[in-house]
mmCIF file of C-alpha atoms in Angstrom:
data_model
loop_
_atom_site.group_PDB
_atom_site.id
_atom_site.type_symbol
_atom_site.label_atom_id
_atom_site.label_comp_id
_atom_site.label_asym_id
_atom_site.label_seq_id
_atom_site.Cartn_x
_atom_site.Cartn_y
_atom_site.Cartn_z
ATOM 1 C CA MET H 189 5.094 -13.795 -19.513
ATOM 2 C CA ALA H 190 3.558 -12.064 -16.513
ATOM 3 C CA PHE H 191 2.951 -14.241 -13.469
ATOM 4 C CA ASP H 192 -0.704 -15.289 -13.206
ATOM 5 C CA PRO H 193 -1.835 -15.236 -9.544
ATOM 6 C CA ALA H 194 -4.642 -17.661 -10.424
ATOM 7 C CA SER H 195 -1.969 -20.322 -11.014
ATOM 8 C CA LEU H 196 -1.036 -20.529 -7.330
ATOM 9 C CA ASP H 197 -1.386 -24.031 -5.873
ATOM 10 C CA PHE H 198 -3.076 -24.035 -2.458
ATOM 11 C CA VAL H 199 -2.645 -27.029 -0.143
ATOM 12 C CA ASP H 200 -4.217 -27.617 3.273
ATOM 13 C CA PRO H 201 -1.579 -29.089 5.617
ATOM 14 C CA GLY H 202 -4.309 -30.164 8.030
ATOM 15 C CA THR H 203 -2.825 -28.343 11.006
ATOM 16 C CA PRO H 204 -2.365 -24.655 11.835
ATOM 17 C CA SER H 205 0.666 -23.209 10.074
ATOM 18 C CA ALA H 206 2.754 -20.197 11.005
ATOM 19 C CA ILE H 207 2.334 -17.217 8.691
ATOM 20 C CA ARG H 208 5.781 -16.511 7.295
ATOM 21 C CA ALA H 209 7.140 -13.997 4.804
ATOM 22 C CA SER H 210 6.389 -16.272 1.842
ATOM 23 C CA THR H 211 3.005 -17.552 3.044
ATOM 24 C CA ILE H 212 0.135 -16.767 0.678
ATOM 25 C CA LEU H 213 -3.382 -17.109 2.062
ATOM 26 C CA PRO H 214 -6.503 -17.721 -0.026
ATOM 27 C CA ALA H 215 -8.008 -14.808 -1.962
ATOM 28 C CA HIS H 216 -9.455 -14.046 -5.356
ATOM 29 C CA ARG H 217 -6.482 -12.597 -7.229
ATOM 30 C CA GLU H 218 -6.438 -11.159 -10.720
ATOM 31 C CA ASN H 219 -4.007 -9.315 -12.919
ATOM 32 C CA ILE H 220 -5.431 -5.898 -13.766
ATOM 33 C CA GLU H 221 -4.668 -2.938 -16.004
ATOM 34 C CA LEU H 222 -5.264 0.721 -15.212
ATOM 35 C CA ARG H 223 -5.728 3.369 -17.884
ATOM 36 C CA THR H 224 -4.436 6.874 -17.188
ATOM 37 C CA ALA H 225 -5.899 10.123 -18.503
ATOM 38 C CA ASP H 226 -2.815 10.570 -20.709
ATOM 39 C CA GLY H 227 -3.338 7.181 -22.353
ATOM 40 C CA LEU H 228 -0.914 4.920 -20.500
ATOM 41 C CA THR H 229 -1.604 1.363 -19.375
ATOM 42 C CA LEU H 230 -0.384 0.533 -15.876
ATOM 43 C CA VAL H 231 -0.127 -3.097 -14.770
ATOM 44 C CA GLY H 232 -1.198 -4.355 -11.373
ATOM 45 C CA GLU H 233 -2.971 -6.947 -9.269
ATOM 46 C CA LEU H 234 -6.161 -6.912 -7.230
ATOM 47 C CA ALA H 235 -6.527 -9.326 -4.303
ATOM 48 C CA LEU H 236 -10.055 -9.703 -2.901
ATOM 49 C CA PRO H 237 -11.390 -11.700 0.059
ATOM 50 C CA ALA H 238 -12.314 -15.184 -1.152
ATOM 51 C CA ASP H 239 -15.811 -14.905 0.328
ATOM 52 C CA GLY H 240 -16.462 -11.685 -1.597
ATOM 53 C CA VAL H 241 -17.069 -9.590 1.512
ATOM 54 C CA VAL H 242 -14.831 -6.508 1.317
ATOM 55 C CA ARG H 243 -14.587 -4.506 4.546
ATOM 56 C CA ALA H 244 -12.006 -2.017 3.260
ATOM 57 C CA THR H 245 -9.845 -1.371 0.211
ATOM 58 C CA LEU H 246 -6.166 -0.433 0.086
ATOM 59 C CA ILE H 247 -4.886 1.468 -2.942
ATOM 60 C CA THR H 248 -1.136 1.096 -2.526
ATOM 61 C CA LEU H 249 1.557 3.435 -3.841
ATOM 62 C CA HIS H 250 5.018 1.908 -3.850
ATOM 63 C CA PRO H 251 8.492 3.280 -2.996
ATOM 64 C CA LEU H 252 10.729 5.118 -5.467
ATOM 65 C CA PRO H 253 11.047 3.078 -8.686
ATOM 66 C CA THR H 254 14.476 4.509 -9.493
ATOM 67 C CA HIS H 255 15.698 2.948 -6.236
ATOM 68 C CA GLY H 256 14.054 -0.466 -6.507
ATOM 69 C CA GLY H 257 10.470 0.338 -5.516
ATOM 70 C CA PHE H 258 7.640 -1.464 -7.303
ATOM 71 C CA MET H 259 4.274 -3.087 -6.628
ATOM 72 C CA ASP H 260 6.028 -6.111 -5.057
ATOM 73 C CA SER H 261 7.869 -4.066 -2.416
ATOM 74 C CA HIS H 262 7.624 -6.458 0.487
ATOM 75 C CA VAL H 263 5.134 -4.782 2.847
ATOM 76 C CA PHE H 264 2.617 -4.373 0.035
ATOM 77 C CA LYS H 265 3.205 -7.889 -1.246
ATOM 78 C CA LYS H 266 2.597 -9.263 2.246
ATOM 79 C CA ALA H 267 -0.524 -7.117 2.506
ATOM 80 C CA SER H 268 -1.885 -8.797 -0.616
ATOM 81 C CA TYR H 269 -0.857 -12.231 0.698
ATOM 82 C CA ARG H 270 -2.569 -11.831 4.068
ATOM 83 C CA LEU H 271 -5.103 -9.060 4.462
ATOM 84 C CA PRO H 272 -7.883 -10.409 2.219
ATOM 85 C CA ALA H 273 -8.032 -13.613 4.288
ATOM 86 C CA LEU H 274 -7.185 -12.264 7.734
ATOM 87 C CA ALA H 275 -9.178 -9.025 7.714
ATOM 88 C CA GLY H 276 -11.484 -8.897 4.688
ATOM 89 C CA ILE H 277 -9.382 -6.141 3.112
ATOM 90 C CA ALA H 278 -8.968 -5.826 -0.650
ATOM 91 C CA VAL H 279 -5.467 -4.874 -1.813
ATOM 92 C CA LEU H 280 -4.833 -3.083 -5.101
ATOM 93 C CA ARG H 281 -1.181 -2.975 -6.128
ATOM 94 C CA PHE H 282 0.218 -1.543 -9.351
ATOM 95 C CA ASN H 283 3.403 -0.313 -10.985
ATOM 96 C CA THR H 284 3.502 3.432 -11.527
ATOM 97 C CA ARG H 285 4.505 4.638 -14.988
ATOM 98 C CA GLY H 286 7.733 3.134 -16.297
ATOM 99 C CA THR H 287 8.041 0.672 -13.400
ATOM 100 C CA THR H 288 8.748 -3.062 -13.852
ATOM 101 C CA SER H 289 7.954 -6.080 -11.673
ATOM 102 C CA PRO H 290 7.207 -9.777 -12.337
ATOM 103 C CA ARG H 291 3.674 -8.634 -13.232
ATOM 104 C CA GLY H 292 5.108 -6.645 -16.143
ATOM 105 C CA THR H 293 6.095 -3.094 -17.038
ATOM 106 C CA SER H 294 3.764 -0.117 -16.938
ATOM 107 C CA ASP H 295 3.775 2.217 -19.923
ATOM 108 C CA GLY H 296 5.584 5.537 -19.843
ATOM 109 C CA VAL H 297 8.617 6.786 -17.960
ATOM 110 C CA PHE H 298 9.224 7.914 -14.400
ATOM 111 C CA GLY H 299 7.657 11.342 -13.973
ATOM 112 C CA GLU H 300 9.600 12.585 -10.914
ATOM 113 C CA GLY H 301 6.380 12.457 -8.890
ATOM 114 C CA ASP H 302 4.577 14.942 -11.152
ATOM 115 C CA ALA H 303 3.032 12.856 -13.939
ATOM 116 C CA GLU H 304 2.263 10.187 -11.344
ATOM 117 C CA ARG H 305 -0.711 12.320 -10.290
ATOM 118 C CA LEU H 306 -2.523 10.662 -13.190
ATOM 119 C CA ASP H 307 -1.463 7.209 -11.960
ATOM 120 C CA VAL H 308 -2.976 7.850 -8.539
ATOM 121 C CA ALA H 309 -6.207 9.053 -10.115
ATOM 122 C CA ALA H 310 -6.379 6.001 -12.395
ATOM 123 C CA ALA H 311 -5.958 3.580 -9.495
ATOM 124 C CA VAL H 312 -8.622 5.282 -7.413
ATOM 125 C CA GLN H 313 -11.010 5.420 -10.359
ATOM 126 C CA PHE H 314 -10.477 1.699 -10.964
ATOM 127 C CA ALA H 315 -11.464 0.977 -7.353
ATOM 128 C CA VAL H 316 -14.533 3.198 -7.704
ATOM 129 C CA ASP H 317 -15.558 1.539 -10.964
ATOM 130 C CA ARG H 318 -15.219 -1.901 -9.391
ATOM 131 C CA GLY H 319 -17.461 -0.841 -6.519
ATOM 132 C CA LEU H 320 -14.795 -1.474 -3.898
ATOM 133 C CA PRO H 321 -15.875 0.099 -0.590
ATOM 134 C CA ASN H 322 -14.098 2.030 2.170
ATOM 135 C CA ARG H 323 -11.180 3.069 -0.013
ATOM 136 C CA TRP H 324 -7.874 4.181 1.562
ATOM 137 C CA LEU H 325 -4.613 5.350 0.022
ATOM 138 C CA VAL H 326 -1.533 3.636 1.468
ATOM 139 C CA GLY H 327 1.806 5.104 0.470
ATOM 140 C CA TRP H 328 5.309 3.963 1.325
ATOM 141 C CA SER H 329 8.300 6.323 1.005
ATOM 142 C CA PHE H 330 7.942 7.853 -2.502
ATOM 143 C CA GLY H 331 4.355 6.615 -2.388
ATOM 144 C CA THR H 332 3.696 8.870 0.612
ATOM 145 C CA GLU H 333 4.744 11.857 -1.475
ATOM 146 C CA LEU H 334 2.070 10.945 -4.032
ATOM 147 C CA VAL H 335 -0.521 10.572 -1.275
ATOM 148 C CA LEU H 336 0.317 13.930 0.253
ATOM 149 C CA LYS H 337 0.554 15.798 -3.061
ATOM 150 C CA TYR H 338 -2.520 14.367 -4.776
ATOM 151 C CA GLY H 339 -4.689 12.582 -2.211
ATOM 152 C CA ALA H 340 -6.291 15.815 -1.005
ATOM 153 C CA LEU H 341 -7.061 17.059 -4.531
ATOM 154 C CA ALA H 342 -10.100 16.329 -6.700
ATOM 155 C CA PRO H 343 -11.074 13.812 -7.923
ATOM 156 C CA VAL H 344 -9.142 11.567 -5.536
ATOM 157 C CA ALA H 345 -10.063 13.377 -2.319
ATOM 158 C CA GLN H 346 -13.778 12.758 -2.770
ATOM 159 C CA ALA H 347 -13.276 9.049 -3.500
ATOM 160 C CA VAL H 348 -11.176 7.970 -0.484
ATOM 161 C CA GLU H 349 -11.790 7.835 3.249
ATOM 162 C CA GLY H 350 -8.251 8.771 4.252
ATOM 163 C CA ALA H 351 -4.671 7.557 4.022
ATOM 164 C CA VAL H 352 -1.846 5.697 5.732
ATOM 165 C CA LEU H 353 1.787 6.746 5.262
ATOM 166 C CA LEU H 354 4.780 4.465 5.803
ATOM 167 C CA SER H 355 8.163 6.172 6.157
ATOM 168 C CA PRO H 356 7.297 9.585 4.710
ATOM 169 C CA PRO H 357 10.501 11.412 3.646
ATOM 170 C CA LEU H 358 8.736 14.730 2.937
ATOM 171 C CA HIS H 359 11.082 15.486 0.053
ATOM 172 C CA ARG H 360 8.640 16.224 -2.734
ATOM 173 C CA ALA H 361 5.647 16.989 -0.526
ATOM 174 C CA GLY H 362 5.819 20.385 1.168
ATOM 175 C CA ASP H 363 3.967 22.613 3.587
ATOM 176 C CA SER H 364 1.316 23.526 1.011
ATOM 177 C CA ASP H 365 0.480 19.841 0.556
ATOM 178 C CA LEU H 366 0.194 19.340 4.304
ATOM 179 C CA ALA H 367 -2.078 22.369 4.464
ATOM 180 C CA LEU H 368 -4.415 20.820 1.895
ATOM 181 C CA TRP H 369 -4.679 17.659 3.979
ATOM 182 C CA ALA H 370 -5.397 19.740 7.070
ATOM 183 C CA GLU H 371 -8.175 21.512 5.195
ATOM 184 C CA LEU H 372 -9.554 18.240 3.837
ATOM 185 C CA GLY H 373 -9.923 16.906 7.372
ATOM 186 C CA LYS H 374 -9.827 13.234 6.444
ATOM 187 C CA PRO H 375 -7.877 10.770 8.636
ATOM 188 C CA LEU H 376 -4.154 10.381 8.115
ATOM 189 C CA THR H 377 -2.122 7.759 9.967
ATOM 190 C CA VAL H 378 1.638 8.291 9.766
ATOM 191 C CA LEU H 379 3.974 5.382 10.591
ATOM 192 C CA VAL H 380 7.495 6.643 11.279
ATOM 193 C CA PRO H 381 10.384 4.236 11.971
ATOM 194 C CA GLU H 382 12.625 5.098 14.896
ATOM 195 C CA PHE H 383 15.712 4.755 12.711
ATOM 196 C CA ASP H 384 14.336 6.116 9.443
ATOM 197 C CA ASP H 385 16.956 7.336 6.983
ATOM 198 C CA TYR H 386 15.068 10.517 6.090
ATOM 199 C CA LEU H 387 12.531 11.605 8.714
ATOM 200 C CA GLN H 388 12.569 10.303 12.272
ATOM 201 C CA PRO H 389 9.745 10.574 14.831
ATOM 202 C CA ALA H 390 10.689 13.849 16.562
ATOM 203 C CA ALA H 391 11.069 15.738 13.293
ATOM 204 C CA ALA H 392 7.993 14.050 11.851
ATOM 205 C CA ALA H 393 5.923 15.172 14.838
ATOM 206 C CA GLN H 394 6.918 18.769 14.172
ATOM 207 C CA ARG H 395 6.137 18.598 10.449
ATOM 208 C CA PHE H 396 2.839 16.744 10.746
ATOM 209 C CA ALA H 397 1.621 19.035 13.523
ATOM 210 C CA ALA H 398 0.368 21.099 10.587
ATOM 211 C CA ILE H 399 -2.348 18.444 10.074
ATOM 212 C CA PRO H 400 -4.534 18.387 13.211
ATOM 213 C CA GLN H 401 -6.138 15.049 12.354
ATOM 214 C CA ALA H 402 -2.836 13.286 11.640
ATOM 215 C CA HIS H 403 -2.138 10.339 13.951
ATOM 216 C CA LEU H 404 1.603 9.742 14.184
ATOM 217 C CA VAL H 405 2.857 6.313 15.262
ATOM 218 C CA ALA H 406 6.557 6.053 16.114
ATOM 219 C CA VAL H 407 7.709 2.456 15.620
ATOM 220 C CA ALA H 408 10.592 1.528 17.895
ATOM 221 C CA GLY H 409 13.456 -0.309 16.227
ATOM 222 C CA ALA H 410 12.077 -0.025 12.699
ATOM 223 C CA LYS H 411 13.965 1.347 9.708
ATOM 224 C CA HIS H 412 12.840 2.976 6.474
ATOM 225 C CA LEU H 413 12.426 -0.310 4.611
ATOM 226 C CA TRP H 414 10.561 -2.196 7.395
ATOM 227 C CA VAL H 415 12.876 -5.185 6.991
ATOM 228 C CA GLY H 416 12.044 -8.168 9.193
ATOM 229 C CA GLU H 417 8.772 -9.960 9.865
ATOM 230 C CA LYS H 418 8.345 -8.148 13.187
ATOM 231 C CA TYR H 419 8.214 -4.752 11.518
ATOM 232 C CA ALA H 420 6.274 -5.786 8.429
ATOM 233 C CA ALA H 421 3.647 -7.369 10.669
ATOM 234 C CA ARG H 422 3.489 -4.213 12.793
ATOM 235 C CA ALA H 423 2.903 -2.120 9.674
ATOM 236 C CA LEU H 424 0.092 -4.427 8.540
ATOM 237 C CA ASN H 425 -1.513 -4.333 11.995
ATOM 238 C CA GLU H 426 -1.481 -0.530 11.976
ATOM 239 C CA ILE H 427 -2.862 -0.363 8.443
ATOM 240 C CA ALA H 428 -5.665 -2.819 9.191
ATOM 241 C CA SER H 429 -6.529 -1.063 12.441
ATOM 242 C CA THR H 430 -6.761 2.281 10.681
ATOM 243 C CA VAL H 431 -8.932 1.248 7.756
ATOM 244 C CA LEU H 432 -11.234 -0.954 9.841
ATOM 245 C CA GLY H 433 -11.585 1.617 12.604
ATOM 246 C CA ALA H 434 -10.631 -0.651 15.510
ATOM 247 C CA ALA H 435 -7.341 -1.786 17.030
ATOM 248 C CA MET H 436 -6.454 -5.276 15.946
ATOM 249 C CA ASP H 437 -3.614 -7.763 15.968
ATOM 250 C CA LEU H 438 -3.651 -9.942 12.897
ATOM 251 C CA PRO H 439 -3.343 -13.707 13.482
ATOM 252 C CA VAL H 440 0.124 -15.200 13.159
ATOM 253 C CA GLN H 441 -1.177 -18.673 12.298
ATOM 254 C CA TRP H 442 -3.605 -19.928 9.668
ATOM 255 C CA GLN H 443 -5.788 -23.017 9.617
ATOM 256 C CA GLY H 444 -6.532 -23.984 6.042
ATOM 257 C CA PRO H 445 -5.026 -23.940 2.556
ATOM 258 C CA VAL H 446 -1.824 -22.010 1.931
ATOM 259 C CA ALA H 447 0.462 -21.462 -1.042
ATOM 260 C CA VAL H 448 3.943 -20.174 -1.684
ATOM 261 C CA LEU H 449 5.355 -18.503 -4.770
ATOM 262 C CA PRO H 450 6.912 -20.923 -7.269
ATOM 263 C CA ALA H 451 10.692 -21.018 -7.295
#
């Protein structure tokens, strides 16, 4: 049975608590399903600020499912744990076609980044239909390829404000995709780890120079998978700053109810 986020047990310790990797802050969380144009059902979760005030919306696209990527890949899971409460940001996570997580398995099979165009469109349309404001694509690794290939094309391009890329490998996305983003003109923040396995900051700066509005952030010490609280927190700070339009450092402590995932 798929995990029900509404079953989380929140307890107020009465004193400020450090926000750790497993800390889950209050939000309205619901299991969701997306329907693609080719008839597939994709499973996911939507986490909304508990007070109902949404300042921005993240539509997340996870790393390569054939190499362990899914909607629970840790940076996106931590985004859903923290950003609704700390920054008023809604987080939509889902499994692309054929991908499995504790939430369940999405219909279909891995489409090599081609058929997933319909998955991106379905997620964005869901956010539009729900009336979620200030919508941004956030891709990580394989997810950045989907952002670059399909985020600047109709109907997605007209429905989002811009995008954030974490660890773009630029394997599937090519110069023609970068050119479309340049023509679109919408903001693109590119987070590149110093020790990335595929594309490091100097090479990334050369490639993304093709997009005048791209803002490249080289993250010292980080690696492709953003392992470690220091680097995950940095990624979340950069994402929140981009979508809210102002530099911010998210709190590292929380006063109030918290939960952790059941063992």
